[in-house]
PDB file of N, CA and C in Angstrom:
ATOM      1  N   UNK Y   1     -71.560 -36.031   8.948  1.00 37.00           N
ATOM      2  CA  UNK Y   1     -71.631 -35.269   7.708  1.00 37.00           C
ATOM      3  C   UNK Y   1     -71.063 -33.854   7.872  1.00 37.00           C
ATOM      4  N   UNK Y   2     -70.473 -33.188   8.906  1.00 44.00           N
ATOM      5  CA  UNK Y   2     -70.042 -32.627   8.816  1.00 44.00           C
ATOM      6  C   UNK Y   2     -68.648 -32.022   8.341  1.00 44.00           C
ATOM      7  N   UNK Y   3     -68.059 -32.887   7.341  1.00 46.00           N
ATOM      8  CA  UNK Y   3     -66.948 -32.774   5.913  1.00 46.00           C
ATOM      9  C   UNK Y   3     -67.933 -32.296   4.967  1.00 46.00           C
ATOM     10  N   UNK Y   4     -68.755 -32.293   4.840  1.00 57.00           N
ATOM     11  CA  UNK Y   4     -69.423 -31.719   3.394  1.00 57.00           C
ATOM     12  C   UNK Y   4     -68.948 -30.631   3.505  1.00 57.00           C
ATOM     13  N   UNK Y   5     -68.217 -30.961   2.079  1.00 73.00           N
ATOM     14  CA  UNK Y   5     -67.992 -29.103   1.688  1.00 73.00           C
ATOM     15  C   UNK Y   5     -68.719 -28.606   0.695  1.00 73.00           C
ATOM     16  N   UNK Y   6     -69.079 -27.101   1.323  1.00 91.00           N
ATOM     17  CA  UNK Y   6     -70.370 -26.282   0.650  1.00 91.00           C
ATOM     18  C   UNK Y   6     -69.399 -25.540  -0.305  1.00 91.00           C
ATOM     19  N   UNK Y   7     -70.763 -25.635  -1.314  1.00 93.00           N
ATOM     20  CA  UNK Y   7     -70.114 -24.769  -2.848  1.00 93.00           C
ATOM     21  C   UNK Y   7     -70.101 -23.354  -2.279  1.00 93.00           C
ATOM     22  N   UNK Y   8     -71.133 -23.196  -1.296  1.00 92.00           N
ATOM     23  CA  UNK Y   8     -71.050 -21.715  -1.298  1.00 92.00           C
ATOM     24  C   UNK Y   8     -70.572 -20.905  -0.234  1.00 92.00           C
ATOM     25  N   UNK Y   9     -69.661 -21.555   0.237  1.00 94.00           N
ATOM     26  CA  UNK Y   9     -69.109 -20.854   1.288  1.00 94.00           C
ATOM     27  C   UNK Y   9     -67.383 -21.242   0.576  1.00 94.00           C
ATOM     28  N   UNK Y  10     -66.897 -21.927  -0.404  1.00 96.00           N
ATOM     29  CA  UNK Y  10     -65.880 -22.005  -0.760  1.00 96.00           C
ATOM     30  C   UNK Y  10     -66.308 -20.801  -1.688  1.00 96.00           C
ATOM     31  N   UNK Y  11     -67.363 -20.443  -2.286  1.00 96.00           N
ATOM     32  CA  UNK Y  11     -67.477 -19.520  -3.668  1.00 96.00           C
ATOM     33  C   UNK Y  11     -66.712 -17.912  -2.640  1.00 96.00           C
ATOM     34  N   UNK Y  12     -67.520 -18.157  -1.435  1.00 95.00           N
ATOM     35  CA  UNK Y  12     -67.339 -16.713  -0.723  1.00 95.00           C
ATOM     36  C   UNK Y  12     -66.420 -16.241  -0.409  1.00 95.00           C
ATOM     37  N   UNK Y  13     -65.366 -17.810   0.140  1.00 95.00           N
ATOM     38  CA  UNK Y  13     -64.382 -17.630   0.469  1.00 95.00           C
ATOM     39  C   UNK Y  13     -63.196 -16.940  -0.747  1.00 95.00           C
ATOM     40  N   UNK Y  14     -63.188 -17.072  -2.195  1.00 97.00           N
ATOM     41  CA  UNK Y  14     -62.521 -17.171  -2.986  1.00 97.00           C
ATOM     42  C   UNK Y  14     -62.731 -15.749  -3.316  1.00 97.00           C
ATOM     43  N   UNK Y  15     -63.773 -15.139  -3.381  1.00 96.00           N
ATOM     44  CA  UNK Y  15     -64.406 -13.779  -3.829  1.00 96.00           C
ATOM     45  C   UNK Y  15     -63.932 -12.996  -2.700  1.00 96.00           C
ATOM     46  N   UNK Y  16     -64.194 -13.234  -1.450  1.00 94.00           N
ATOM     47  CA  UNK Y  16     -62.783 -12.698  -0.535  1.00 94.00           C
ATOM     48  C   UNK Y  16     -61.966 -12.094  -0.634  1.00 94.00           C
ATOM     49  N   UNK Y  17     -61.144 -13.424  -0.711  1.00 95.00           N
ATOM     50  CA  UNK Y  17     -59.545 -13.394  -1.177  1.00 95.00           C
ATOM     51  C   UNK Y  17     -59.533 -12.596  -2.685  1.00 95.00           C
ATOM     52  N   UNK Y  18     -60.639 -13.159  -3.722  1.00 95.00           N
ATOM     53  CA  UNK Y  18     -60.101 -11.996  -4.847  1.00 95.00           C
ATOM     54  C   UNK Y  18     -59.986 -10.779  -4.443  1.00 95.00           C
ATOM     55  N   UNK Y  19     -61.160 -10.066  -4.049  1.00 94.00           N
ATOM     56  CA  UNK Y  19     -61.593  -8.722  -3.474  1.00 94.00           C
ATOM     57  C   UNK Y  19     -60.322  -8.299  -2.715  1.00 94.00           C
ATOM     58  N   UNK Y  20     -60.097  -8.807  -1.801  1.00 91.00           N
ATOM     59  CA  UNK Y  20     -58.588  -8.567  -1.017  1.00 91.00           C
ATOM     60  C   UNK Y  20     -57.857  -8.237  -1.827  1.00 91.00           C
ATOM     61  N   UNK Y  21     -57.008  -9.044  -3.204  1.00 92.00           N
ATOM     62  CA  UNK Y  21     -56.019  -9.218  -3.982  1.00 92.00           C
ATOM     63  C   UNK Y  21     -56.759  -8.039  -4.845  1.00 92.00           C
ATOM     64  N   UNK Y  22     -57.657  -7.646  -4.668  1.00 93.00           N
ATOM     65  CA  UNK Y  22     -57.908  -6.025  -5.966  1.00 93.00           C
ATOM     66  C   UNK Y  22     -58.348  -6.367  -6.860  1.00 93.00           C
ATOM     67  N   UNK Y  23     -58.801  -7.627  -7.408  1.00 96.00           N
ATOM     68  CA  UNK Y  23     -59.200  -8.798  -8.709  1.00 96.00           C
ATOM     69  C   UNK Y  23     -60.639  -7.886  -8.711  1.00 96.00           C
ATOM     70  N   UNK Y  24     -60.758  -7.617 -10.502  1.00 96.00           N
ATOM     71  CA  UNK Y  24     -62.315  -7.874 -10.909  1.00 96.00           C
ATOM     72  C   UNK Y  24     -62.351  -9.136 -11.066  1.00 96.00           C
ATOM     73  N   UNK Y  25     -63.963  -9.265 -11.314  1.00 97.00           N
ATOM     74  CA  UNK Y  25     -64.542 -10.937 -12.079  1.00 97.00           C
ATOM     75  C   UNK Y  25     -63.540 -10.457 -13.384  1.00 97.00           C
ATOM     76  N   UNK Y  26     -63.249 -10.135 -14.142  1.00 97.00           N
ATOM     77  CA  UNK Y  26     -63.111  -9.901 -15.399  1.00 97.00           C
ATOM     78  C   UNK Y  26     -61.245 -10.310 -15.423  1.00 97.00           C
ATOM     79  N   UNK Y  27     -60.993 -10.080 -14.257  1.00 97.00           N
ATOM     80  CA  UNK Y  27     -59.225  -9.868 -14.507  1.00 97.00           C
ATOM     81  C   UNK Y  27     -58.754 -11.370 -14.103  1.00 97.00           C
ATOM     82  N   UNK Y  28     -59.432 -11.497 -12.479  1.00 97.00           N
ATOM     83  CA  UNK Y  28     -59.048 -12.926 -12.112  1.00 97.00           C
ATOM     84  C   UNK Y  28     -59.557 -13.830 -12.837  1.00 97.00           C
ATOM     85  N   UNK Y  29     -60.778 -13.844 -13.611  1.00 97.00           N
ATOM     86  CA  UNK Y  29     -60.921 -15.060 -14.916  1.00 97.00           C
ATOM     87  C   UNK Y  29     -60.039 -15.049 -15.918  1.00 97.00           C
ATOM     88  N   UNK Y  30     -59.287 -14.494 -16.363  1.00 97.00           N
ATOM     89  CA  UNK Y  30     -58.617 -14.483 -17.559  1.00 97.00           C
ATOM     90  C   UNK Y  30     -56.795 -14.766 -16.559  1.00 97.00           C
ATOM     91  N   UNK Y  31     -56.865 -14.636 -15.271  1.00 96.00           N
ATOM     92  CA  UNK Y  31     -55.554 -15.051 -15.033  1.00 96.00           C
ATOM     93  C   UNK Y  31     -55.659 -16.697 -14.168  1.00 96.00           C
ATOM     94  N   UNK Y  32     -56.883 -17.107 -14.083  1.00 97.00           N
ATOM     95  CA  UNK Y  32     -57.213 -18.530 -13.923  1.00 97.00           C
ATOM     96  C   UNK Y  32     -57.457 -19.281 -15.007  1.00 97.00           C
ATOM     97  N   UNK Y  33     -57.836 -18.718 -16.143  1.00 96.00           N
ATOM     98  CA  UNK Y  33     -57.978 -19.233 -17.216  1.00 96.00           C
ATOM     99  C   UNK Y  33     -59.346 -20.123 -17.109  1.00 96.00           C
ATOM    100  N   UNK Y  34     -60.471 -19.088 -16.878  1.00 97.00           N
ATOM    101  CA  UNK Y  34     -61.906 -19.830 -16.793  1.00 97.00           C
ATOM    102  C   UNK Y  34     -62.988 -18.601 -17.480  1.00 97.00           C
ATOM    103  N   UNK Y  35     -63.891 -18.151 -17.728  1.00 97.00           N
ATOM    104  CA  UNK Y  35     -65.245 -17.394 -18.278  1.00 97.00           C
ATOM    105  C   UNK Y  35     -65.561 -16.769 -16.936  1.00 97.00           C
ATOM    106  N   UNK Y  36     -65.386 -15.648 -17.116  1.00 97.00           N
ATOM    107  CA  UNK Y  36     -66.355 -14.560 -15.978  1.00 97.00           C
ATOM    108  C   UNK Y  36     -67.437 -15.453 -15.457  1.00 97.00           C
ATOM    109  N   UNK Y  37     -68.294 -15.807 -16.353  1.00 97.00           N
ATOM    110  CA  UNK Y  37     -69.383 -16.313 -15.902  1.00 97.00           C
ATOM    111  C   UNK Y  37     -69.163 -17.592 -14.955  1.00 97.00           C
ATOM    112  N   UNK Y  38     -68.546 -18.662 -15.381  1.00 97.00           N
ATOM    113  CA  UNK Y  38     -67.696 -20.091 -14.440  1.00 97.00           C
ATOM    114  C   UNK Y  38     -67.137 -18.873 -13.132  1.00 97.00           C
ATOM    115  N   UNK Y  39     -67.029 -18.281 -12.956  1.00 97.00           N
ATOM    116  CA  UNK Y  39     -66.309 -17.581 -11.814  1.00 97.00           C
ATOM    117  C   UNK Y  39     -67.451 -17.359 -11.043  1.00 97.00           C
ATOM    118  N   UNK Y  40     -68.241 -16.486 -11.991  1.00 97.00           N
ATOM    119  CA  UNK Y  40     -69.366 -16.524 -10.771  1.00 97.00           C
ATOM    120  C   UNK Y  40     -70.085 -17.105 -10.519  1.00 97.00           C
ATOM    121  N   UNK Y  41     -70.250 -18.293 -10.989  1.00 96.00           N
ATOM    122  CA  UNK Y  41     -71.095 -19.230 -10.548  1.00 96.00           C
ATOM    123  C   UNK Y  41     -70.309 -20.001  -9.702  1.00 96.00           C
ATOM    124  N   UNK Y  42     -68.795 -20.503  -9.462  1.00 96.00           N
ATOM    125  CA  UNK Y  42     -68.102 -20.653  -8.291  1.00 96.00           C
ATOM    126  C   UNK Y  42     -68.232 -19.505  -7.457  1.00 96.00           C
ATOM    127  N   UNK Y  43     -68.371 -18.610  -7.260  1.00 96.00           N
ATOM    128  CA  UNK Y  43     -68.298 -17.842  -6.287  1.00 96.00           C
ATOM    129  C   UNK Y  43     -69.502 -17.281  -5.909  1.00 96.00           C
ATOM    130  N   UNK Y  44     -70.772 -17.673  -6.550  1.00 95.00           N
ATOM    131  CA  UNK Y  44     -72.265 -18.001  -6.000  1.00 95.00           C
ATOM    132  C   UNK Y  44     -72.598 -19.218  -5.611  1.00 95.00           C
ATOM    133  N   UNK Y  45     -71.661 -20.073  -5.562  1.00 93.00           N
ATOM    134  CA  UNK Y  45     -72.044 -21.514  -4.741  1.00 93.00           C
ATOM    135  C   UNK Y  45     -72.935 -22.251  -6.008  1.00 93.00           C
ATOM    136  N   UNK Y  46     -72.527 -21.948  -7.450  1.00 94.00           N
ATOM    137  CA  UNK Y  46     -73.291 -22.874  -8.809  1.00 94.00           C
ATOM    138  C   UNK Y  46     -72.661 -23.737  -8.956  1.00 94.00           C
ATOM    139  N   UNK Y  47     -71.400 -23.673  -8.901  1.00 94.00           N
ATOM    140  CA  UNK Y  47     -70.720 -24.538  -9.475  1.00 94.00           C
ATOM    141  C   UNK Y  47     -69.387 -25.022  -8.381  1.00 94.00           C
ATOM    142  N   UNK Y  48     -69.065 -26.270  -8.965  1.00 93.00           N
ATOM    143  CA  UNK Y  48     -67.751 -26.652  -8.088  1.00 93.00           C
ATOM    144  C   UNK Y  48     -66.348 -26.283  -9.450  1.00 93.00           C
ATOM    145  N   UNK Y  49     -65.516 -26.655  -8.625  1.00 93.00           N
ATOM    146  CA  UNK Y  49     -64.482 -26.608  -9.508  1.00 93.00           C
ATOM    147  C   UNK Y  49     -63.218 -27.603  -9.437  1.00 93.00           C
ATOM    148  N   UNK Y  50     -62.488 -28.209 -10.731  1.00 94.00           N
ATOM    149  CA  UNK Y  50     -62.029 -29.138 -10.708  1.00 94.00           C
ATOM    150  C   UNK Y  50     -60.302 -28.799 -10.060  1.00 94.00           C
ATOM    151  N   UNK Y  51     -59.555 -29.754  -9.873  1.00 95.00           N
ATOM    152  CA  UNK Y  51     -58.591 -29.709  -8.907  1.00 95.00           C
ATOM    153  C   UNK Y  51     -57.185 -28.997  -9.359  1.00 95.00           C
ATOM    154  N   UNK Y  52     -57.329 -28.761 -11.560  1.00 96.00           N
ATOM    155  CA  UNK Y  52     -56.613 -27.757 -11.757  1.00 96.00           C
ATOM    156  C   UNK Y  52     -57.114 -26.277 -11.703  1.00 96.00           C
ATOM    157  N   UNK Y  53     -58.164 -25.950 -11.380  1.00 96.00           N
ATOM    158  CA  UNK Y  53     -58.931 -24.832 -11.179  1.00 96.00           C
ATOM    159  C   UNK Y  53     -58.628 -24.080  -9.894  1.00 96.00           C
ATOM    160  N   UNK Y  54     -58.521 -25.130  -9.208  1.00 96.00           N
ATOM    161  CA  UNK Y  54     -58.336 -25.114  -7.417  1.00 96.00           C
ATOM    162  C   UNK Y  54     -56.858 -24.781  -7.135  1.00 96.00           C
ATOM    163  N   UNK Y  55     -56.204 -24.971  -7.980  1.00 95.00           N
ATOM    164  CA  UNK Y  55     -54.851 -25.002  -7.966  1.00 95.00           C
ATOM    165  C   UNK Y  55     -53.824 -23.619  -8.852  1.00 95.00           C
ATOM    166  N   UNK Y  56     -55.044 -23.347  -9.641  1.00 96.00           N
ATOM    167  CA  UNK Y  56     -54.080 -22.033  -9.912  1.00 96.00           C
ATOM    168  C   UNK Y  56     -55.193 -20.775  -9.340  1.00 96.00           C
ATOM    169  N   UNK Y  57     -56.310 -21.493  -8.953  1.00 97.00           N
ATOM    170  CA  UNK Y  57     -56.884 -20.335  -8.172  1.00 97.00           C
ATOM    171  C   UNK Y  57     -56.025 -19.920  -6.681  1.00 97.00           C
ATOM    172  N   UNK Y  58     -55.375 -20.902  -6.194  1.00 95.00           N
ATOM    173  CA  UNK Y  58     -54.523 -20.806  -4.718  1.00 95.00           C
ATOM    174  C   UNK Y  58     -53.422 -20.148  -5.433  1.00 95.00           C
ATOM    175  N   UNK Y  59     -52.952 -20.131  -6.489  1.00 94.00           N
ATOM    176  CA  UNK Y  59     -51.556 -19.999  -6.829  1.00 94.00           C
ATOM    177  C   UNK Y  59     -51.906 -17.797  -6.710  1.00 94.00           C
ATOM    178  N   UNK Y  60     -52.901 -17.957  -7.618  1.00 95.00           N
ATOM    179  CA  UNK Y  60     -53.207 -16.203  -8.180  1.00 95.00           C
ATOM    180  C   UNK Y  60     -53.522 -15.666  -6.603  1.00 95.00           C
ATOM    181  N   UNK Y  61     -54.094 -16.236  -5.741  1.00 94.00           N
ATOM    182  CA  UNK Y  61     -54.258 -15.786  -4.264  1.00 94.00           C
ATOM    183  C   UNK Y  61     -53.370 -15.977  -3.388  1.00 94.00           C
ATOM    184  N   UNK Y  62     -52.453 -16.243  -3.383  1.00 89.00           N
ATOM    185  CA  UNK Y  62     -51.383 -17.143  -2.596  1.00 89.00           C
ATOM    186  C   UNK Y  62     -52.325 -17.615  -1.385  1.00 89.00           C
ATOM    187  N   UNK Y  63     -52.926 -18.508  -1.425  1.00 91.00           N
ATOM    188  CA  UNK Y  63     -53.823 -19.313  -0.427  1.00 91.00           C
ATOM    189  C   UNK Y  63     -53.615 -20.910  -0.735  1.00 91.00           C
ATOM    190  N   UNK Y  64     -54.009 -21.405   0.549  1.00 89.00           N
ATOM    191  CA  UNK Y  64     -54.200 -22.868   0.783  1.00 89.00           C
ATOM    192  C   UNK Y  64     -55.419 -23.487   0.016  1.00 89.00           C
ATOM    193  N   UNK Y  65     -55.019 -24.700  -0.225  1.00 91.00           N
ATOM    194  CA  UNK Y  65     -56.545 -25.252  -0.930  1.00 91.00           C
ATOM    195  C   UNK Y  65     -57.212 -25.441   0.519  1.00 91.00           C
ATOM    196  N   UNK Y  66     -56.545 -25.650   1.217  1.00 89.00           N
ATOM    197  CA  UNK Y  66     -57.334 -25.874   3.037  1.00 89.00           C
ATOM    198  C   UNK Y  66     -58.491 -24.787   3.231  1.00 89.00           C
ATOM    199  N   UNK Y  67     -57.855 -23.794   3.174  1.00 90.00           N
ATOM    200  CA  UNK Y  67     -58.464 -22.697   3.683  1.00 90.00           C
ATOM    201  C   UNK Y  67     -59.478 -22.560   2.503  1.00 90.00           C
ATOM    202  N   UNK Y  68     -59.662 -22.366   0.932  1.00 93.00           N
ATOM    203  CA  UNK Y  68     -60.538 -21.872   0.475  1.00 93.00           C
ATOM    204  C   UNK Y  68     -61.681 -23.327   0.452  1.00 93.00           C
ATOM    205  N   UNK Y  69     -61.329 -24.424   0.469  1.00 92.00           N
ATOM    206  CA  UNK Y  69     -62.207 -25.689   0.615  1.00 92.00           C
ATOM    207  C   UNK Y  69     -63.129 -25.746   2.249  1.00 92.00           C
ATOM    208  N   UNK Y  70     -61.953 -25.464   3.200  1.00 90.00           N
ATOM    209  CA  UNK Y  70     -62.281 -25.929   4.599  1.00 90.00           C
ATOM    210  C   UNK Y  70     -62.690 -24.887   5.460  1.00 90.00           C
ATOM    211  N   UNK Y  71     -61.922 -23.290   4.719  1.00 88.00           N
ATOM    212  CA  UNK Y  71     -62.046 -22.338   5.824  1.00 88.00           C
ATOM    213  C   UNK Y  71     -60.994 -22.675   6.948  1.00 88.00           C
ATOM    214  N   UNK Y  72     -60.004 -23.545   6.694  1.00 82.00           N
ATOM    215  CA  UNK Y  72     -59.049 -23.657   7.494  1.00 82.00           C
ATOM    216  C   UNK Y  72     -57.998 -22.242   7.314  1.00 82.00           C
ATOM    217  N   UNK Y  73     -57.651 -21.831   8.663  1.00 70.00           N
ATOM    218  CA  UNK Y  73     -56.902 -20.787   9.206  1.00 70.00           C
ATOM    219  C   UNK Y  73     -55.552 -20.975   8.722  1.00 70.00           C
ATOM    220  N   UNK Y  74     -55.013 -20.237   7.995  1.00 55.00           N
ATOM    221  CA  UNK Y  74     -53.342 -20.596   8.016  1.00 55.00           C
ATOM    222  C   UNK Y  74     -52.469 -19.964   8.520  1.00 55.00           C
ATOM    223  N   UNK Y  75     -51.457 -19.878   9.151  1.00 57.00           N
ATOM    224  CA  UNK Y  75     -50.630 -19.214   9.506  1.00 57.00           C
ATOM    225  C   UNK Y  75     -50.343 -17.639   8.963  1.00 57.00           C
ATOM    226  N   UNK Y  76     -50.973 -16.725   9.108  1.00 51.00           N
ATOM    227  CA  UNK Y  76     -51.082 -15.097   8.302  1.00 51.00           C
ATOM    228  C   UNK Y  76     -50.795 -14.212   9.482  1.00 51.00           C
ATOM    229  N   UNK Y  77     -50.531 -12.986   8.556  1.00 57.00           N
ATOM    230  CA  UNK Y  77     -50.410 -11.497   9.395  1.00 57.00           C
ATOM    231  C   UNK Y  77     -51.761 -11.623  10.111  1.00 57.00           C
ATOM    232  N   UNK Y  78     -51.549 -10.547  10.897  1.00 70.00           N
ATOM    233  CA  UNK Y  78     -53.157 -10.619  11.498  1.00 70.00           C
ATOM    234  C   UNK Y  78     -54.017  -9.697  10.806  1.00 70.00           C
ATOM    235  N   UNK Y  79     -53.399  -8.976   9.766  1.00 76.00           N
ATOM    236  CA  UNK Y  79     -54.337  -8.261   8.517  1.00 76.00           C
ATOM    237  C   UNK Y  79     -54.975  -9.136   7.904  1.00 76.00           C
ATOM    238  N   UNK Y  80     -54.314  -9.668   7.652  1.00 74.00           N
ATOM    239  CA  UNK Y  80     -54.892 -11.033   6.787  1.00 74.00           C
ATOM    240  C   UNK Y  80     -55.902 -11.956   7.210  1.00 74.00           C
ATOM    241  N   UNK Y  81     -55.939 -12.482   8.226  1.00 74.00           N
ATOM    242  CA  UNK Y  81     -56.798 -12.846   9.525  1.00 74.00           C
ATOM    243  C   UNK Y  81     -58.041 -11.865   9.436  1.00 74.00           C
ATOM    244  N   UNK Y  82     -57.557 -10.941   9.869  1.00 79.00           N
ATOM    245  CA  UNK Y  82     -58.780  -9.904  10.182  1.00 79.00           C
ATOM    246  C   UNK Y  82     -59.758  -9.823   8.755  1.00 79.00           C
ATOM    247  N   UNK Y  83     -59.245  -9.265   7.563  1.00 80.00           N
ATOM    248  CA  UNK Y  83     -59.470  -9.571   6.523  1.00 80.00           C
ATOM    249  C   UNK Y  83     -60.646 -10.692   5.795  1.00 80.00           C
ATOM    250  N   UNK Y  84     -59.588 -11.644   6.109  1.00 80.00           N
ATOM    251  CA  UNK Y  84     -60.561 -13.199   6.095  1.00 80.00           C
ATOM    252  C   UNK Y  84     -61.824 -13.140   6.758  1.00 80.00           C
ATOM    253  N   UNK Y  85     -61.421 -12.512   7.907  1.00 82.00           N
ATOM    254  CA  UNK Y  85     -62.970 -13.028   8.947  1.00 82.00           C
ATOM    255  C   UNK Y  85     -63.826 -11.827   8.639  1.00 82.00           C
ATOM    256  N   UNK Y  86     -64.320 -11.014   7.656  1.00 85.00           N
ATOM    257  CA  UNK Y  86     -64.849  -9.942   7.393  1.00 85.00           C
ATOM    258  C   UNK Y  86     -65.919 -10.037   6.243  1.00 85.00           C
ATOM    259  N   UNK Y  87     -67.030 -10.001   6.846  1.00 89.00           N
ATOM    260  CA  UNK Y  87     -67.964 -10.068   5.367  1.00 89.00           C
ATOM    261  C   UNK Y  87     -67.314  -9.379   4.431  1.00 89.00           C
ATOM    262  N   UNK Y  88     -68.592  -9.810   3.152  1.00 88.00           N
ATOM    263  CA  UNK Y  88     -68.174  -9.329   1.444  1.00 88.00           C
ATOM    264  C   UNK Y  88     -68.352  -7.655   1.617  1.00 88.00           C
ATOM    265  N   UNK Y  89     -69.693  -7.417   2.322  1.00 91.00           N
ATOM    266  CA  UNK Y  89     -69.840  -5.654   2.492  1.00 91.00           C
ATOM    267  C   UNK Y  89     -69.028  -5.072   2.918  1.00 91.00           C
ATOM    268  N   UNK Y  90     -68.412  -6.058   4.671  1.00 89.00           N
ATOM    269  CA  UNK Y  90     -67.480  -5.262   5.545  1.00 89.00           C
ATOM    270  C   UNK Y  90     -66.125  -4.704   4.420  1.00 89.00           C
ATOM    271  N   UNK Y  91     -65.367  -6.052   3.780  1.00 88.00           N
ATOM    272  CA  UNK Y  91     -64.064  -6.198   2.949  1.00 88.00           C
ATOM    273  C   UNK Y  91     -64.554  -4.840   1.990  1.00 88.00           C
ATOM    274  N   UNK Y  92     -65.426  -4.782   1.181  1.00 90.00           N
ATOM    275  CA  UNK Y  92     -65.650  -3.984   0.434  1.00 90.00           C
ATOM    276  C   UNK Y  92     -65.870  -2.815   0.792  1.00 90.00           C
ATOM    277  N   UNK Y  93     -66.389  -2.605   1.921  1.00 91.00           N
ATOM    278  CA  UNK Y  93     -66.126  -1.104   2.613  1.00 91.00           C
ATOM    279  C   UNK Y  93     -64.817  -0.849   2.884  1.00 91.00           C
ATOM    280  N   UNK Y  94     -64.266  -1.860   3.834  1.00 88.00           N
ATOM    281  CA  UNK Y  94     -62.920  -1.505   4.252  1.00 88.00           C
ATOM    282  C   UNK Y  94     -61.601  -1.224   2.922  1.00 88.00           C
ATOM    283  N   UNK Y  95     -62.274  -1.698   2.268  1.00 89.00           N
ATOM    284  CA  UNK Y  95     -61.275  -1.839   0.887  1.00 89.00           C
ATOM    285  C   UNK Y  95     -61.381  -0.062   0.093  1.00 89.00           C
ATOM    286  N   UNK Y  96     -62.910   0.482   0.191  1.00 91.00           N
ATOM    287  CA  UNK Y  96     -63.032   1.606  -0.038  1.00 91.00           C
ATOM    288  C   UNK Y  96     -61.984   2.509   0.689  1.00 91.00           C
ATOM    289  N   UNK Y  97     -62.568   2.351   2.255  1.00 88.00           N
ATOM    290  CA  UNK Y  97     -62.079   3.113   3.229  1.00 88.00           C
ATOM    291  C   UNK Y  97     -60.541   3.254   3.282  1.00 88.00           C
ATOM    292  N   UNK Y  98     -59.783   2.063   2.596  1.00 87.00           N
ATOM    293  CA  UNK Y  98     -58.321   2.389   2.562  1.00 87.00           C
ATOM    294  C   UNK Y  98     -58.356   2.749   1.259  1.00 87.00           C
ATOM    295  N   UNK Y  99     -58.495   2.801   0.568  1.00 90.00           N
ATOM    296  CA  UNK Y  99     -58.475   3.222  -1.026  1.00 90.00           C
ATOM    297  C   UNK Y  99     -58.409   5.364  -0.125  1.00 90.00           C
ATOM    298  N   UNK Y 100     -59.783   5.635   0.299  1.00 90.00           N
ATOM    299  CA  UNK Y 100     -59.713   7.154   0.520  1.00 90.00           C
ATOM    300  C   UNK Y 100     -58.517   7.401   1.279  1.00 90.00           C
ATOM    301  N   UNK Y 101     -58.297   7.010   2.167  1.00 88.00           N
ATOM    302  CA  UNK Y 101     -57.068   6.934   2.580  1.00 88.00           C
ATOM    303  C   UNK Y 101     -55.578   7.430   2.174  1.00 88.00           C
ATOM    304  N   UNK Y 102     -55.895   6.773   1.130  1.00 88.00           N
ATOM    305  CA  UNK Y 102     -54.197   6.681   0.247  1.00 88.00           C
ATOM    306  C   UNK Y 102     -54.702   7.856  -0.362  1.00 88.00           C
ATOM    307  N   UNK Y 103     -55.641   8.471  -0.858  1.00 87.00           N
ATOM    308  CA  UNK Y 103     -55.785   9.614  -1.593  1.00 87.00           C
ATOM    309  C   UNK Y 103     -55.920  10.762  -0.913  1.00 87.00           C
ATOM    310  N   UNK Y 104     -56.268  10.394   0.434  1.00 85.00           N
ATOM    311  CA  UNK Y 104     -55.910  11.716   1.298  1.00 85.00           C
ATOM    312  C   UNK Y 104     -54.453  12.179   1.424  1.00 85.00           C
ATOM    313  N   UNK Y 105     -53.234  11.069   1.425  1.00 81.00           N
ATOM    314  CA  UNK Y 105     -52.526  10.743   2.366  1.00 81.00           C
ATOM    315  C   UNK Y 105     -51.197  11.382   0.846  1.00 81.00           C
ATOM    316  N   UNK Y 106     -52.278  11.662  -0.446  1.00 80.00           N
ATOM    317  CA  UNK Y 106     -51.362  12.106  -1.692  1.00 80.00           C
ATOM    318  C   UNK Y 106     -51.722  13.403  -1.315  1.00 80.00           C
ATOM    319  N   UNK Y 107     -52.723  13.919  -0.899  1.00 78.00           N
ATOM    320  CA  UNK Y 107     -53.050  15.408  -0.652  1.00 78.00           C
ATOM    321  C   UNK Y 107     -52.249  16.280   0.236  1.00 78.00           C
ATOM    322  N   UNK Y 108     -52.475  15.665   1.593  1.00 72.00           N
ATOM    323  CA  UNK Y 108     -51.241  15.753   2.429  1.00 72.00           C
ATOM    324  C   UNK Y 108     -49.987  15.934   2.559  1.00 72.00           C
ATOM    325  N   UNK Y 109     -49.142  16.750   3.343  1.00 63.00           N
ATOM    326  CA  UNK Y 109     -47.528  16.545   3.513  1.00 63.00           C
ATOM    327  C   UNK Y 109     -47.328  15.871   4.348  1.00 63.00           C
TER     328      UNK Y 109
END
């Protein structure tokens, strides 16, 4: 039984990759063409999602259905890698932390 794939580690995986890609709930639902709410309940492990769902969700992420189903590794930068393997807090800090960054880096010569 170890093929079972969990709703909620594909939900995490996808919220990830949005978070990465700069996506609110609000922006990446309306460019998947699903309800804020269907989003987060895929990406709280409520709900599954059907195989055109899966398919323009990989398209808006440029990701594998492998990887957001299996957690399979794909061939990436090693930002990307690193990225991936990073909790929701870590990504979301680190996502801050380069955000200040770039606004220092306008202050600066």
């Amino acid at each position: 039984m170890a093929d079972i794939i969990k709703k909620s580690e594909i939900g995490q995986r996808i919220r990830q990759l949005r978070l990465l890609n700069n996506y609110t709930q609000a922006e990446f639902a309306e460019l998947i063409d699903v309800s804020v709410n269907f989003l987060s309940e895929i990406e709280n492990g409520k709900k599954g999602l059907s195989q055109d769902t899966l398919s323009r969700i990989c398209q808006q992420l440029s990701s594998s259905s492998d990887y957001i189903l299996f957690g399979t590794k794909q061939k990436q930068s090693s930002l990307i890698e690193i990225a991936n393997s990073l909790s929701i807090e870590e990504l979301e800090t680190t996502i801050h932390y380069l955000e200040s960054l770039l606004e220092m880096k306008k202050i600066l010569p």
